[in-house]
Each structure stands twice: as C-alpha cells, then as structure tokens.
Amino acid sequence: MEHDNIIRQLRGLNVLVLHPRDCDAEELLQQLNRIGCRANAIWPPPSCPSDPADLTFIEVRETPDEGITNYLKLTADRPTLIGLAGYESPSVLQNLIDLEVDSVLAKPVRPYGVLSSIIVARRNWQQGKSNEKIITKLKNKVENSHKMNEAKIVLMKVHDINEDQAYRAIRQQAMKCRITTTEVAQSIIDSNALLHNCIIA
C-alpha cells in the first residue's frame, strides 16, 4: 500500500534542516539519525542550491525569514516541507500557510513527534504531487479539445465540409505523418493564423 511505502522509504531520505544550530536543531538531528535519514543542518540558509533534499525542516517565526524564502525559490523541485514553530501566534500561523508546509513540528523538539510529522508531511506531499499531475492532465485535455475544435472550424470554413469530415481529415493526416491529432490541429491553427496575417499585411 502507498502508506506502507512512505514508512519503508523513510530510511535513507535526504533531509535538510534550515535552523540555527541550537538545542532544537541538535535534538532534531539526533532523532533523524535514529530514524535512518541522511540529515544535514545548515544555517544561515545557503544563497545557492545545495544537494537536493527529499525533505526540509524550516524555522518559522513571526517575521518571514528572507534567507529561507529565497532558498526555497532556488529549488527546482519543491521538497516536502515541515515547519518548526515555537508558538502559535497569528503571524506564525500565516507564515506556515504562506510557505505551504506539509506538516508542523512544535518546538522545543522532543523525541516524540518527529517521526509522526515526517509521515504526515510525506503523505500530504505525495498527495499534492498526485493532484498536480491530475490537474495538469485535465488542463492538457481541455486545451487539446479546444485546439481540435478550432482546427475543425478552420477546415470547415476553408473546405466547406462538415464537422465529421474535418475530424476525419485531421485523423488521417495524423496517421499519415505519424504524429498526434493535437499536433495536426496546432499546425492547422498556426497556418491559418499565418495566412490571416499575410492577408492583413
């Protein structure tokens, strides 16, 4: 099951701790090492990308830390994020929301809670990634459908044919050229736009 995979994959995770090297950071590092993660603590946050992390703990205070914010912008693929918060003021809670953390670990850090926060965070992160893929797939489907309809309208007007004939023409061209119907539709749209611009010019 997917949940079982999350637990099994904890050992060997690359974990980055963006937090001052105080007692909380040391306790967190000890717990991460006990779990079997490859943990590294850095402070202040680096100004250039370091080795990719699967999971990152970030300190969250009343005022957003510019170093952490800038570092997260440098990461090409957003890691799982866990916020380290010492209190629950409105400003801290808002920063947790703005940073889009996957889980929160309260400070002072204690042995209990680290593992739970990681499992919850990884689950939320994986679900978010899955939702992103579904949304992207649906967006592409809608976009491709719009392209197909636009291309069919062009063919219907230019060649005085009906919708079914236009669709068959696009399919036949796709099979002949061994490309997708979407690529054929885009070519028709681009050609029509180019012709229209030439006429206007």
GROMACS .gro file of C-alpha atoms in nm, residues 5-190:
model
  186
    5ASN     CA    1   0.580   0.271   0.110
    6ILE     CA    2   0.604   0.604   0.293
    7ILE     CA    3   0.714   0.431   0.611
    8ARG     CA    4   0.957   0.197   0.434
    9GLN     CA    5   1.116   0.482   0.242
   10LEU     CA    6   1.194   0.691   0.549
   11ARG     CA    7   1.534   0.529   0.589
   12GLY     CA    8   1.775   0.694   0.351
   13LEU     CA    9   1.575   1.013   0.298
   14ASN     CA   10   1.792   1.318   0.233
   15VAL     CA   11   1.682   1.567   0.498
   16LEU     CA   12   1.788   1.930   0.525
   17VAL     CA   13   1.740   2.126   0.847
   18LEU     CA   14   1.731   2.504   0.795
   19HIS     CA   15   1.751   2.615   1.156
   20PRO     CA   16   2.011   2.777   1.385
   21ARG     CA   17   2.235   2.516   1.548
   22ASP     CA   18   2.073   2.530   1.890
   23CYS     CA   19   1.937   2.257   2.116
   24ASP     CA   20   1.627   2.215   1.896
   25ALA     CA   21   1.839   2.155   1.586
   26GLU     CA   22   2.064   1.909   1.771
   27GLU     CA   23   1.769   1.714   1.910
   28LEU     CA   24   1.609   1.701   1.566
   29LEU     CA   25   1.931   1.578   1.406
   30GLN     CA   26   1.961   1.302   1.665
   31GLN     CA   27   1.606   1.185   1.600
   32LEU     CA   28   1.656   1.193   1.224
   33ASN     CA   29   1.971   0.984   1.258
   34ARG     CA   30   1.784   0.731   1.474
   35ILE     CA   31   1.514   0.704   1.207
   36GLY     CA   32   1.783   0.637   0.946
   37CYS     CA   33   1.762   0.960   0.747
   38ARG     CA   34   2.068   1.129   0.597
   39ALA     CA   35   2.034   1.461   0.776
   40ASN     CA   36   2.229   1.782   0.733
   41ALA     CA   37   2.178   2.110   0.921
   42ILE     CA   38   2.268   2.441   0.757
   43TRP     CA   39   2.241   2.794   0.896
   44PRO     CA   40   2.212   3.053   0.760
   45PRO     CA   41   2.027   2.922   0.453
   46PRO     CA   42   2.264   2.894   0.153
   47SER     CA   43   2.235   3.150  -0.123
   48CYS     CA   44   2.276   2.887  -0.394
   49PRO     CA   45   2.119   2.542  -0.437
   50SER     CA   46   2.281   2.263  -0.237
   51ASP     CA   47   2.235   1.890  -0.282
   52PRO     CA   48   1.867   1.814  -0.349
   53ALA     CA   49   1.672   1.729  -0.033
   54ASP     CA   50   1.372   1.497  -0.016
   55LEU     CA   51   1.251   1.670   0.297
   56THR     CA   52   1.335   2.007   0.453
   57PHE     CA   53   1.269   2.135   0.804
   58ILE     CA   54   1.241   2.514   0.813
   59GLU     CA   55   1.228   2.751   1.107
   60VAL     CA   56   0.912   2.963   1.107
   61ARG     CA   57   0.897   3.279   1.316
   62GLU     CA   58   0.674   3.586   1.346
   63THR     CA   59   0.856   3.752   1.057
   64PRO     CA   60   0.930   3.553   0.738
   65ASP     CA   61   1.299   3.469   0.704
   66GLU     CA   62   1.420   3.611   0.374
   67GLY     CA   63   1.703   3.358   0.355
   68ILE     CA   64   1.466   3.061   0.381
   69THR     CA   65   1.220   3.216   0.135
   70ASN     CA   66   1.495   3.282  -0.120
   71TYR     CA   67   1.644   2.936  -0.076
   72LEU     CA   68   1.310   2.765  -0.138
   73LYS     CA   69   1.273   2.966  -0.460
   74LEU     CA   70   1.603   2.818  -0.581
   75THR     CA   71   1.485   2.459  -0.554
   76ALA     CA   72   1.367   2.330  -0.891
   77ASP     CA   73   1.154   2.054  -0.739
   78ARG     CA   74   0.983   2.154  -0.416
   79PRO     CA   75   1.075   1.913  -0.134
   80THR     CA   76   0.848   1.801   0.146
   81LEU     CA   77   0.837   2.091   0.394
   82ILE     CA   78   0.794   2.073   0.770
   83GLY     CA   79   0.769   2.398   0.966
   84LEU     CA   80   0.941   2.425   1.302
   85ALA     CA   81   0.734   2.662   1.516
   86GLY     CA   82   0.779   2.760   1.879
   87TYR     CA   83   0.439   2.924   1.925
   88GLU     CA   84   0.103   2.970   1.753
   89SER     CA   85   0.067   3.343   1.704
   90PRO     CA   86  -0.139   3.466   1.406
   91SER     CA   87   0.181   3.579   1.230
   92VAL     CA   88   0.348   3.239   1.270
   93LEU     CA   89   0.036   3.057   1.151
   94GLN     CA   90   0.012   3.287   0.849
   95ASN     CA   91   0.378   3.222   0.764
   96LEU     CA   92   0.314   2.846   0.784
   97ILE     CA   93   0.028   2.890   0.538
   98ASP     CA   94   0.228   3.115   0.305
   99LEU     CA   95   0.520   2.869   0.299
  100GLU     CA   96   0.274   2.588   0.217
  101VAL     CA   97   0.430   2.348   0.466
  102ASP     CA   98   0.315   1.986   0.458
  103SER     CA   99   0.331   1.944   0.834
  104VAL     CA  100   0.433   2.128   1.152
  105LEU     CA  101   0.665   2.021   1.434
  106ALA     CA  102   0.634   2.213   1.761
  107LYS     CA  103   0.934   2.345   1.948
  108PRO     CA  104   1.100   2.264   2.177
  109VAL     CA  105   1.173   1.950   1.978
  110ARG     CA  106   1.112   1.626   2.169
  111PRO     CA  107   1.179   1.264   2.070
  112TYR     CA  108   0.806   1.205   2.026
  113GLY     CA  109   0.651   1.376   1.726
  114VAL     CA  110   0.939   1.387   1.477
  115LEU     CA  111   0.853   1.059   1.307
  116SER     CA  112   0.480   1.138   1.302
  117SER     CA  113   0.539   1.479   1.147
  118ILE     CA  114   0.756   1.326   0.874
  119ILE     CA  115   0.500   1.059   0.785
  120VAL     CA  116   0.213   1.311   0.772
  121ALA     CA  117   0.422   1.554   0.569
  122ARG     CA  118   0.533   1.291   0.316
  123ARG     CA  119   0.173   1.172   0.278
  124ASN     CA  120   0.048   1.529   0.218
  125TRP     CA  121   0.338   1.599  -0.021
  126GLN     CA  122   0.273   1.283  -0.225
  127GLN     CA  123  -0.099   1.359  -0.241
  128GLY     CA  124  -0.020   1.712  -0.358
  129LYS     CA  125   0.208   1.579  -0.632
  130SER     CA  126  -0.059   1.333  -0.742
  131ASN     CA  127  -0.320   1.610  -0.755
  132GLU     CA  128  -0.085   1.829  -0.960
  133LYS     CA  129  -0.046   1.552  -1.218
  134ILE     CA  130  -0.422   1.503  -1.242
  135ILE     CA  131  -0.482   1.877  -1.280
  136THR     CA  132  -0.211   1.906  -1.547
  137LYS     CA  133  -0.359   1.610  -1.734
  138LEU     CA  134  -0.708   1.761  -1.725
  139LYS     CA  135  -0.580   2.102  -1.835
  140ASN     CA  136  -0.398   1.943  -2.129
  141LYS     CA  137  -0.711   1.750  -2.222
  142VAL     CA  138  -0.923   2.066  -2.221
  143GLU     CA  139  -0.658   2.259  -2.414
  144ASN     CA  140  -0.626   1.983  -2.675
  145SER     CA  141  -1.004   1.971  -2.710
  146HIS     CA  142  -1.012   2.346  -2.776
  147LYS     CA  143  -0.736   2.311  -3.036
  148MET     CA  144  -0.923   2.031  -3.210
  149ASN     CA  145  -1.244   2.234  -3.223
  150GLU     CA  146  -1.062   2.539  -3.356
  151ALA     CA  147  -0.885   2.333  -3.623
  152LYS     CA  148  -1.211   2.170  -3.730
  153ILE     CA  149  -1.375   2.512  -3.765
  154VAL     CA  150  -1.087   2.627  -3.989
  155LEU     CA  151  -1.118   2.322  -4.215
  156MET     CA  152  -1.497   2.352  -4.229
  157LYS     CA  153  -1.474   2.714  -4.342
  158VAL     CA  154  -1.186   2.670  -4.587
  159HIS     CA  155  -1.301   2.345  -4.749
  160ASP     CA  156  -1.678   2.374  -4.696
  161ILE     CA  157  -1.705   2.040  -4.516
  162ASN     CA  158  -1.895   1.927  -4.209
  163GLU     CA  159  -1.753   1.860  -3.862
  164ASP     CA  160  -1.720   1.483  -3.905
  165GLN     CA  161  -1.531   1.526  -4.231
  166ALA     CA  162  -1.299   1.779  -4.071
  167TYR     CA  163  -1.225   1.543  -3.782
  168ARG     CA  164  -1.157   1.252  -4.019
  169ALA     CA  165  -0.923   1.471  -4.222
  170ILE     CA  166  -0.725   1.559  -3.911
  171ARG     CA  167  -0.705   1.193  -3.804
  172GLN     CA  168  -0.594   1.080  -4.148
  173GLN     CA  169  -0.321   1.344  -4.159
  174ALA     CA  170  -0.203   1.242  -3.811
  175MET     CA  171  -0.181   0.876  -3.915
  176LYS     CA  172  -0.007   0.963  -4.239
  177CYS     CA  173   0.257   1.179  -4.068
  178ARG     CA  174   0.274   0.960  -3.757
  179ILE     CA  175   0.203   1.247  -3.521
  180THR     CA  176  -0.079   1.321  -3.280
  181THR     CA  177  -0.408   1.476  -3.382
  182THR     CA  178  -0.326   1.763  -3.146
  183GLU     CA  179  -0.007   1.837  -3.340
  184VAL     CA  180  -0.202   1.836  -3.665
  185ALA     CA  181  -0.465   2.065  -3.514
  186GLN     CA  182  -0.195   2.306  -3.394
  187SER     CA  183  -0.040   2.312  -3.743
  188ILE     CA  184  -0.376   2.396  -3.896
  189ILE     CA  185  -0.431   2.676  -3.643
  190ASP     CA  186  -0.080   2.816  -3.697
   0.00000   0.00000   0.00000
